[in-house]
Tab-separated table of C-alpha atoms in Angstrom:
chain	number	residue	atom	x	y	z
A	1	UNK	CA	-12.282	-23.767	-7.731
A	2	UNK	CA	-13.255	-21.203	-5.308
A	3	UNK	CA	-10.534	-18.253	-4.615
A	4	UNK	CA	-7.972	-18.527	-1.612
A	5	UNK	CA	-8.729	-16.456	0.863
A	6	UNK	CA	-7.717	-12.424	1.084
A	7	UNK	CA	-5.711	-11.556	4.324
A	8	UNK	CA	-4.959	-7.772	4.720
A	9	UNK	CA	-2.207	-6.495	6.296
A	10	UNK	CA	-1.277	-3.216	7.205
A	11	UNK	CA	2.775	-3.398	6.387
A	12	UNK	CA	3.575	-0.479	4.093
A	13	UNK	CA	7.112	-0.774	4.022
A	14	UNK	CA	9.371	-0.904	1.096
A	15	UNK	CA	10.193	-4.614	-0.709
A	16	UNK	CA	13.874	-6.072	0.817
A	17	UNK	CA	14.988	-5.508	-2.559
A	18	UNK	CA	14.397	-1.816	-2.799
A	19	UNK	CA	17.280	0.039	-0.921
A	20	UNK	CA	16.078	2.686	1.493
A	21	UNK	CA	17.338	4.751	4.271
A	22	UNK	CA	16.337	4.951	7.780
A	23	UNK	CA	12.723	6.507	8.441
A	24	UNK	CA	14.177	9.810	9.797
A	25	UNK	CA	15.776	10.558	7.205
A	26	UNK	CA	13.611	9.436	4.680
A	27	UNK	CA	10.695	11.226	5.872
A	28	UNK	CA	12.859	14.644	5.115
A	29	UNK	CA	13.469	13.598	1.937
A	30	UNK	CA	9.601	12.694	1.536
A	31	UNK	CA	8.950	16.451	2.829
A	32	UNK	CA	11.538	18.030	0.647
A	33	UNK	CA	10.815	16.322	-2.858
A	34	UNK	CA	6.901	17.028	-1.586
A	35	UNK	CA	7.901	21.054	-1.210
A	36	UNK	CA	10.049	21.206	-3.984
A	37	UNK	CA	13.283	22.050	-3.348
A	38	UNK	CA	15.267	19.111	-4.485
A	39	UNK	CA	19.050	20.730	-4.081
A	40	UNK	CA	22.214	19.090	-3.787
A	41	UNK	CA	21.794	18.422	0.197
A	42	UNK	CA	18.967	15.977	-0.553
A	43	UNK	CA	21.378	13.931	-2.430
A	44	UNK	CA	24.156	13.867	-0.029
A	45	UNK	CA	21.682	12.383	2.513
A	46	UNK	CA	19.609	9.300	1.035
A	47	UNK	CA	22.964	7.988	-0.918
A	48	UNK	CA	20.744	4.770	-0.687
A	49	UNK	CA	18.447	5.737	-3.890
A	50	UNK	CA	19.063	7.260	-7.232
A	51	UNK	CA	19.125	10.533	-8.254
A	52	UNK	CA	16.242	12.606	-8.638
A	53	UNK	CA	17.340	13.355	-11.871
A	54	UNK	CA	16.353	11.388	-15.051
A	55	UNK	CA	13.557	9.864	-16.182
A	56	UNK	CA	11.188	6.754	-15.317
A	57	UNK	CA	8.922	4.390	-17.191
A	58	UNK	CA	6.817	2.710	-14.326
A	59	UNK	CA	4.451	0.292	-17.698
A	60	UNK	CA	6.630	-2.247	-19.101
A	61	UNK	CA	6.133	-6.158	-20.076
A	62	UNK	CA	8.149	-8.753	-20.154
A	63	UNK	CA	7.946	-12.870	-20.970
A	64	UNK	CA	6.588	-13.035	-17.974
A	65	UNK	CA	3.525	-11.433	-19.680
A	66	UNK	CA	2.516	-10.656	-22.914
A	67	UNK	CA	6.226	-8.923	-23.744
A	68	UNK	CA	8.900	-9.772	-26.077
A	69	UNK	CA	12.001	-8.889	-24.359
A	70	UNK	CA	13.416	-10.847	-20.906
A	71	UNK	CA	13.666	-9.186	-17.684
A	72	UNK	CA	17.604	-8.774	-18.769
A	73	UNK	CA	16.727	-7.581	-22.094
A	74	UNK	CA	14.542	-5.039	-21.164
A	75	UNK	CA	16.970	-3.839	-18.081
A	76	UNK	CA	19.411	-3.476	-21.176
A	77	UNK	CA	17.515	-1.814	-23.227
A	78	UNK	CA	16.439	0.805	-20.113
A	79	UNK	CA	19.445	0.906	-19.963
A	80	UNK	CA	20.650	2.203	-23.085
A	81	UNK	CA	18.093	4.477	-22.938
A	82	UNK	CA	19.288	6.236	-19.776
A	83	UNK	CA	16.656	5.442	-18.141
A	84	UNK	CA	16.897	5.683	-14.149
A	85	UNK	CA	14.081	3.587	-13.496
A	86	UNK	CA	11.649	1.491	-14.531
A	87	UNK	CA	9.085	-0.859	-12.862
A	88	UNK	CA	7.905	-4.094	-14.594
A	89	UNK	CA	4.249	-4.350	-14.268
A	90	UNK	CA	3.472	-8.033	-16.253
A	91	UNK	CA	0.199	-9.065	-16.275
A	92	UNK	CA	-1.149	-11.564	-12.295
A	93	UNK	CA	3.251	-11.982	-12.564
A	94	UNK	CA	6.011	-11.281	-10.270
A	95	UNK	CA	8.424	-13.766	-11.800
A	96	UNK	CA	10.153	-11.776	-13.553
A	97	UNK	CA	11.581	-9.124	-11.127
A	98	UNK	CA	13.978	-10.667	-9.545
A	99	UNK	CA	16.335	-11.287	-12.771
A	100	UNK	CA	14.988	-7.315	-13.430
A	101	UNK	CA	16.338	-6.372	-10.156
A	102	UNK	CA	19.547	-8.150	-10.542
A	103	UNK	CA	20.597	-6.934	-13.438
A	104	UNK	CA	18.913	-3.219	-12.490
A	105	UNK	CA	21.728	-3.182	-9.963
A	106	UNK	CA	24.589	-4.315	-12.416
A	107	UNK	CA	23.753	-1.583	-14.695
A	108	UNK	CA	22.761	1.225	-12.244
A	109	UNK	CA	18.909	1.018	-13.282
A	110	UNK	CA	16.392	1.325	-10.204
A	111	UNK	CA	13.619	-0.938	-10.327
A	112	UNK	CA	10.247	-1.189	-9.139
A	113	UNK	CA	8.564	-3.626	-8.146
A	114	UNK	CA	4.990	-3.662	-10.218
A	115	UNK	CA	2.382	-5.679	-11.197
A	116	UNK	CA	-1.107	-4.903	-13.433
A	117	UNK	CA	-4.462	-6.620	-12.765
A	118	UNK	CA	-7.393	-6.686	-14.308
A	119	UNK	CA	-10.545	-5.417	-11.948
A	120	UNK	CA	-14.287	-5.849	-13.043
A	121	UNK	CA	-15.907	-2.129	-13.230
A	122	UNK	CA	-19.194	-2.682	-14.100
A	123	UNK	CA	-19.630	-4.387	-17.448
A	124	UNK	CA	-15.871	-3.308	-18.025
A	125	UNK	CA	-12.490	-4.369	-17.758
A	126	UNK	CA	-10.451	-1.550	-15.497
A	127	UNK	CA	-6.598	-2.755	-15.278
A	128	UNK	CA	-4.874	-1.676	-12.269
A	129	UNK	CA	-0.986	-1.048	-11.704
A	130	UNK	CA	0.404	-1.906	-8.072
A	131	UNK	CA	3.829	-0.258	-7.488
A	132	UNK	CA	6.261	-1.104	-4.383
A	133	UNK	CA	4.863	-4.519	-3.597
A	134	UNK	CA	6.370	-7.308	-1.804
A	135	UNK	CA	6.663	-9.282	-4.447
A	136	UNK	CA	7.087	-12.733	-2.344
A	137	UNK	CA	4.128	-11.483	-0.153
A	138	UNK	CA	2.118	-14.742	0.433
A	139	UNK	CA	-1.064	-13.549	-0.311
A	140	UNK	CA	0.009	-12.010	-3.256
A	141	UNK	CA	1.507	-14.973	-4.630
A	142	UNK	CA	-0.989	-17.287	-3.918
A	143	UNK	CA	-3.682	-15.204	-5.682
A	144	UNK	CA	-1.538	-14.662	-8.678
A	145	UNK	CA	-1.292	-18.371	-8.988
A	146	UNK	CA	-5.043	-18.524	-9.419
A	147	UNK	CA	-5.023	-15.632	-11.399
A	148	UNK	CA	-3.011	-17.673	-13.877
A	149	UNK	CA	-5.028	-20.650	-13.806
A	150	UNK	CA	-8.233	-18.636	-14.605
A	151	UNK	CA	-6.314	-17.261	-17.364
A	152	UNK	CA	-4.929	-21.041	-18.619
A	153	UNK	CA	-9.030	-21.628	-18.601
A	154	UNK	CA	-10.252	-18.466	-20.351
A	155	UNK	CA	-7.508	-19.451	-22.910
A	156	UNK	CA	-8.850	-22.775	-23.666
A	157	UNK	CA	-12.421	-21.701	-23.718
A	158	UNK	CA	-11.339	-18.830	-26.583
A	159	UNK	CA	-9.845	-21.820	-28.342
A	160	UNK	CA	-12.444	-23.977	-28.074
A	161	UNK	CA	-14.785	-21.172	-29.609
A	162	UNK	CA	-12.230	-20.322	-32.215
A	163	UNK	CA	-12.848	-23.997	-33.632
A	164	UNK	CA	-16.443	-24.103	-33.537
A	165	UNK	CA	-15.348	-20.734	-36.214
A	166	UNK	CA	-13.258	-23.281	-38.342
A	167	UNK	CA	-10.188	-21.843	-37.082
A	168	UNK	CA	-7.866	-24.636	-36.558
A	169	UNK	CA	-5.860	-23.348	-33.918
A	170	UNK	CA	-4.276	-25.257	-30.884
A	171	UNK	CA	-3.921	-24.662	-27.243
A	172	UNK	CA	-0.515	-26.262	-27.715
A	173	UNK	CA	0.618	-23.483	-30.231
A	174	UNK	CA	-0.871	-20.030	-27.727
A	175	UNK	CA	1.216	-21.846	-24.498
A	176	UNK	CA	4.094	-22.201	-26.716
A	177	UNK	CA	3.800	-18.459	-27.423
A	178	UNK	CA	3.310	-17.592	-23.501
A	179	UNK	CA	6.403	-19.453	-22.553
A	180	UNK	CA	6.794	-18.866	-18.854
A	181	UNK	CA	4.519	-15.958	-19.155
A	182	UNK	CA	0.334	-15.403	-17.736
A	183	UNK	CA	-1.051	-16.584	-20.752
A	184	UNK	CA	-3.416	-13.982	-22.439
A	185	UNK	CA	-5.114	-13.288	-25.574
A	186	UNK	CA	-1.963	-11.419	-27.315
A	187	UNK	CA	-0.389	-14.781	-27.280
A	188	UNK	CA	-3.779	-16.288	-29.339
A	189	UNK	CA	-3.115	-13.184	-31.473
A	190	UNK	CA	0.333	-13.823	-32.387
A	191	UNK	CA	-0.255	-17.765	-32.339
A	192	UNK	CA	-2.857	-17.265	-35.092
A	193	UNK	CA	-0.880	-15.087	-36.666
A	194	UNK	CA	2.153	-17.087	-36.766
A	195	UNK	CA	0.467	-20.471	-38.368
A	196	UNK	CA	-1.361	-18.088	-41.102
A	197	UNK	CA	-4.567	-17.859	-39.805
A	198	UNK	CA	-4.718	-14.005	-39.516
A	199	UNK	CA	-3.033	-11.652	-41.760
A	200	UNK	CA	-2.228	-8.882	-38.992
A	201	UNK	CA	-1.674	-8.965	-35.254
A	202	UNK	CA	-4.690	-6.786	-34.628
A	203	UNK	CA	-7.127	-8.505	-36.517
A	204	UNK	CA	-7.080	-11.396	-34.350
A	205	UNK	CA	-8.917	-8.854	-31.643
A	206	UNK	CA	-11.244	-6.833	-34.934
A	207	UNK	CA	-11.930	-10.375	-36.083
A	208	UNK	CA	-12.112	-12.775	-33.141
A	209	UNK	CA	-11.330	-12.274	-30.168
A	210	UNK	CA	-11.400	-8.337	-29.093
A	211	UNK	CA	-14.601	-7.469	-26.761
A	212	UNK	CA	-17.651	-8.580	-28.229
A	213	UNK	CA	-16.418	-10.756	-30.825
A	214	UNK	CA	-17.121	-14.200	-31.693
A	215	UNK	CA	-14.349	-15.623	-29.667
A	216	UNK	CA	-14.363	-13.779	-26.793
A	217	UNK	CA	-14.458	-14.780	-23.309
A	218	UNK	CA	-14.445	-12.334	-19.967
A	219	UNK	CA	-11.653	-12.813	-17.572
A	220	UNK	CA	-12.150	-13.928	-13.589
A	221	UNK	CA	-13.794	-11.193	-12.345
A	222	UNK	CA	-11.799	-9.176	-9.606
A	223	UNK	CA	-13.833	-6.220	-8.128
A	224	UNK	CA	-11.818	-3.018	-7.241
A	225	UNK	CA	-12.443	-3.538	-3.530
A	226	UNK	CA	-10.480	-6.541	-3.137
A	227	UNK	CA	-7.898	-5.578	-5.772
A	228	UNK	CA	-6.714	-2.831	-3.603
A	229	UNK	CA	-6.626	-4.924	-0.591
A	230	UNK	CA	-4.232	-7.510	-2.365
A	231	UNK	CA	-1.812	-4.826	-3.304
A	232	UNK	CA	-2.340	-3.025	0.297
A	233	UNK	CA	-1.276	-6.394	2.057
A	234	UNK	CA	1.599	-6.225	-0.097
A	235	UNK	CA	2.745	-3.121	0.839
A	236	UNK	CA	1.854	-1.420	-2.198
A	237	UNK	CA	0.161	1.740	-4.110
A	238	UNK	CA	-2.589	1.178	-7.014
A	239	UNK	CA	-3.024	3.352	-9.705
A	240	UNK	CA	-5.621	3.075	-12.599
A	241	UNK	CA	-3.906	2.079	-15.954
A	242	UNK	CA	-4.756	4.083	-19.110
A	243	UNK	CA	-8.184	5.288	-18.320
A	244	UNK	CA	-8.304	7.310	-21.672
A	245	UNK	CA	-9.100	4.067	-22.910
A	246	UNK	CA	-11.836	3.396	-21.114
A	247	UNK	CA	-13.160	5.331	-17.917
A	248	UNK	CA	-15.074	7.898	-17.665
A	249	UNK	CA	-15.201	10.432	-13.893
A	250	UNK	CA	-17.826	8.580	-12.277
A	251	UNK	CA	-16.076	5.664	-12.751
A	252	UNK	CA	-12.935	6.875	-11.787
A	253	UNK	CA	-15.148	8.583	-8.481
A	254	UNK	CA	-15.594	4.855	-7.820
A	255	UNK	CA	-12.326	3.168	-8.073
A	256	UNK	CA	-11.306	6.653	-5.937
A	257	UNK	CA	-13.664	5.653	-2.867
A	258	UNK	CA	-12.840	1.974	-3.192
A	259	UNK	CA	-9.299	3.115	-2.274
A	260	UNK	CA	-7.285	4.167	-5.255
A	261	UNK	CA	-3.820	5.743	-5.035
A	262	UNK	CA	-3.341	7.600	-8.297
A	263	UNK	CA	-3.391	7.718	-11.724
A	264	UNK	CA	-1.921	7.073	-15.117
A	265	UNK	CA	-1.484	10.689	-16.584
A	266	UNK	CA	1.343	9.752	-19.198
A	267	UNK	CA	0.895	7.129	-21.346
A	268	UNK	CA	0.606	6.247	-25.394
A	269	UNK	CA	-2.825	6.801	-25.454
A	270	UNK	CA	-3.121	9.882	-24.056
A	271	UNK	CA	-2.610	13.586	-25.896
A	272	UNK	CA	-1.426	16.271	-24.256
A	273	UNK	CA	-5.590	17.349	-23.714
A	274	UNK	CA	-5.742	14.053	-21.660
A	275	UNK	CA	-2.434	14.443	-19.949
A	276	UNK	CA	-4.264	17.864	-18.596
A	277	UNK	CA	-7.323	16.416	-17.649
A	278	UNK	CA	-5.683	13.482	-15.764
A	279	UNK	CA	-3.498	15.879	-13.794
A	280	UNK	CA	-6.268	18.124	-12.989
A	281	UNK	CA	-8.141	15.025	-11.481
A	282	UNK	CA	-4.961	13.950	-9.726
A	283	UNK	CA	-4.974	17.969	-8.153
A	284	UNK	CA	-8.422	17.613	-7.299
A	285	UNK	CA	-8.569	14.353	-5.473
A	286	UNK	CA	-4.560	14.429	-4.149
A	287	UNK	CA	-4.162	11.626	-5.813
A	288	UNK	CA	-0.511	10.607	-7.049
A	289	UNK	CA	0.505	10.373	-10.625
A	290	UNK	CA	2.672	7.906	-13.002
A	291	UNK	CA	3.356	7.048	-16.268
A	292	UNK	CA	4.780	5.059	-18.962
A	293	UNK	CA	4.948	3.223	-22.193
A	294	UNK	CA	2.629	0.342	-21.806
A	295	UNK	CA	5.899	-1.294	-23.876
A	296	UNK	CA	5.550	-5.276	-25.379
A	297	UNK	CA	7.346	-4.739	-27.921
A	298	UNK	CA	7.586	-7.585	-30.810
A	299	UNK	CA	4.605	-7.793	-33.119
A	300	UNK	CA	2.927	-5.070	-31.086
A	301	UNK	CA	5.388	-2.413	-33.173
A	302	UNK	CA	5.428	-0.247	-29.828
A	303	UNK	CA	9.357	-0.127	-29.752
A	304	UNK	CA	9.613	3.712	-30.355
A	305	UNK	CA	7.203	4.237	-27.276
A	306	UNK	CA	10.175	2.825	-24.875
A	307	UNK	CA	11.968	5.388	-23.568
A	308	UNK	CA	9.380	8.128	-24.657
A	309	UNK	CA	6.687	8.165	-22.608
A	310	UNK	CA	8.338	8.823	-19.412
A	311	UNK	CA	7.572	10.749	-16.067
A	312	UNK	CA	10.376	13.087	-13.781
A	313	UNK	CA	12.105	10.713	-11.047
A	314	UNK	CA	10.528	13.419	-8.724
A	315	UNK	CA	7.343	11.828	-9.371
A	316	UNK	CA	8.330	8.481	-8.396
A	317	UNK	CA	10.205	9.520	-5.132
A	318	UNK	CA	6.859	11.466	-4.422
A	319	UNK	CA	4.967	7.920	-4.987
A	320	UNK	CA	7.583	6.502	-2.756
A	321	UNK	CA	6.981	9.276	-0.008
A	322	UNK	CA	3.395	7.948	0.284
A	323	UNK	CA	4.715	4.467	1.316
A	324	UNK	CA	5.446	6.524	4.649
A	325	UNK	CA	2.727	8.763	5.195
């Protein structure tokens, strides 16, 4: 099946869902959150958003992914949290952020619209946060319906493999663990983990199915390029994901020139030496910078990262600000 076809638009406006204020007086708040004075008058006039105040985690999961909690569920728990925003960034899935959205505005949580992909760098897998999209763009959707097919494919071919190993595990069992999610290999993981095959969650990837191992099997490959056309005819930014894990600067030089936004500076699996680094890169190329937990939760023991990894809501507006520019 070949891919549907990529039409770019050039509409950078905010989702419908996303309250905002008229251009002319948005664009002062853009230029005063961008100079830094972010005093009571900037309140008074975009009554339309949240306060600048507080805290965001813009890398969450839900069942619409590979996460434990529902879109509700993890609203809740933001909320609990005092959170003021958080964006929802499941893995090629939009479905859940409407019911995130919903609920965001029952219990005074923003939300962001988000989404992660996985791009082909290379030999590598590079995943890719989009932030403000149109999340019933066309386009969009009808890629991310491939997206998941390719994934429903991969899965079956990892299960396949896993046999030939004389592990008896089903497709039947790893779609029962994805639900309504993009099914992915966490949900092989905690599939063989669940009927015994496995002692831990992680050895599933050490074992079988991580990069390299007997099991594995590459995803469709996306190249950066088009990536950040999809998310620009949504109306959205890209930033890398995590790329302590595994980018290196001429890497990153490339994504940059293929059209990146910004960068993850805050996240699990960076130290405060990495933070620095990212930030400096972000100064040097005016690029934009998030952050967040990455949170699953469930067998992925990440609960404590919820709520701790977290960026200033001056940040985001200054993402938002870019929408404009």
């Amino acid at each position: 099946m070949g891919t549907p076809p990529l039409r770019v638009g050039t509409n950078r406006a905010l989702p419908g869902e996303i309250p905002y204020v008229k251009p002319t007086t948005y664009e002062r708040m853009a230029q005063t959150v961008e100079s830094g004075d972010t005093g009571g008058s900037l309140h008074a006039e975009r009554s339309g958003f949240p306060s600048s105040a507080g805290r965001a985690d813009l890398h969450t999961h839900t069942t619409h992914s590979d996460g434990a909690l529902s879109p509700y569920e993890l609203i809740r728990r933001a909320h609990e949290l005092g959170l003021a925003a958080v964006s929802i960034t499941d893995h090629d899935n939009v479905g859940g952020l409407d019911e995130a959205i919903e609920w965001g505005t029952s219990l005074g949580v923003e939300v962001i619209t988000g989404l992660e992909l996985s791009v082909t760098l290379g030999e590598k897998d590079v995943h890719l946060l989009a932030y403000f999209i149109d999340h019933k763009n066309q386009d969009l959707l009808d890629y991310l319906t491939f997206f998941r097919r390719e994934r429903l494919k991969r899965a079956e071919r990892i299960v396949q493999k896993l046999n030939k190993l004389n592990v008896p595990l089903r497709i039947e069992s790893v779609l029962d663990q994805a639900g309504v999610g993009s099914v992915g290999r966490p949900h092989i993981a905690n599939a063989l983990l669940d009927e015994g095959l496995i002692e831990t969650y992680h050895q599933a990837f050490e074992r079988y199915i991580g990069s390299g191992g007997p099991a594995f099997e590459k995803k469709y490959q996306l190249t950066p390029a088009d990536a950040f056309k999809l998310i620009n005819s949504a109306g959205g930014l890209s930033f890398l994901a995590h790329p302590g894990k595994y980018t290196n600067e001429l890497e990153l030089s490339t994504l940059i020139k293929n059209g990146l936004d910004g960068i993850e500076v805050v996240h699990p699996s960076h130290d405060e030496k990495l933070q620095g680094y990212y930030k400096g890169l972000v100064n040097q190329y005016f690029l934009l910078e998030s952050g967040g937990s990455d949170f699953h939760g469930g067998k992925k023991n990440d609960d404590h990262t919820f709520g701790t990894y977290t960026i200033p809501m001056q940040i985001v507006e200054i993402m938002r600000s870019r929408l404009f520019s």
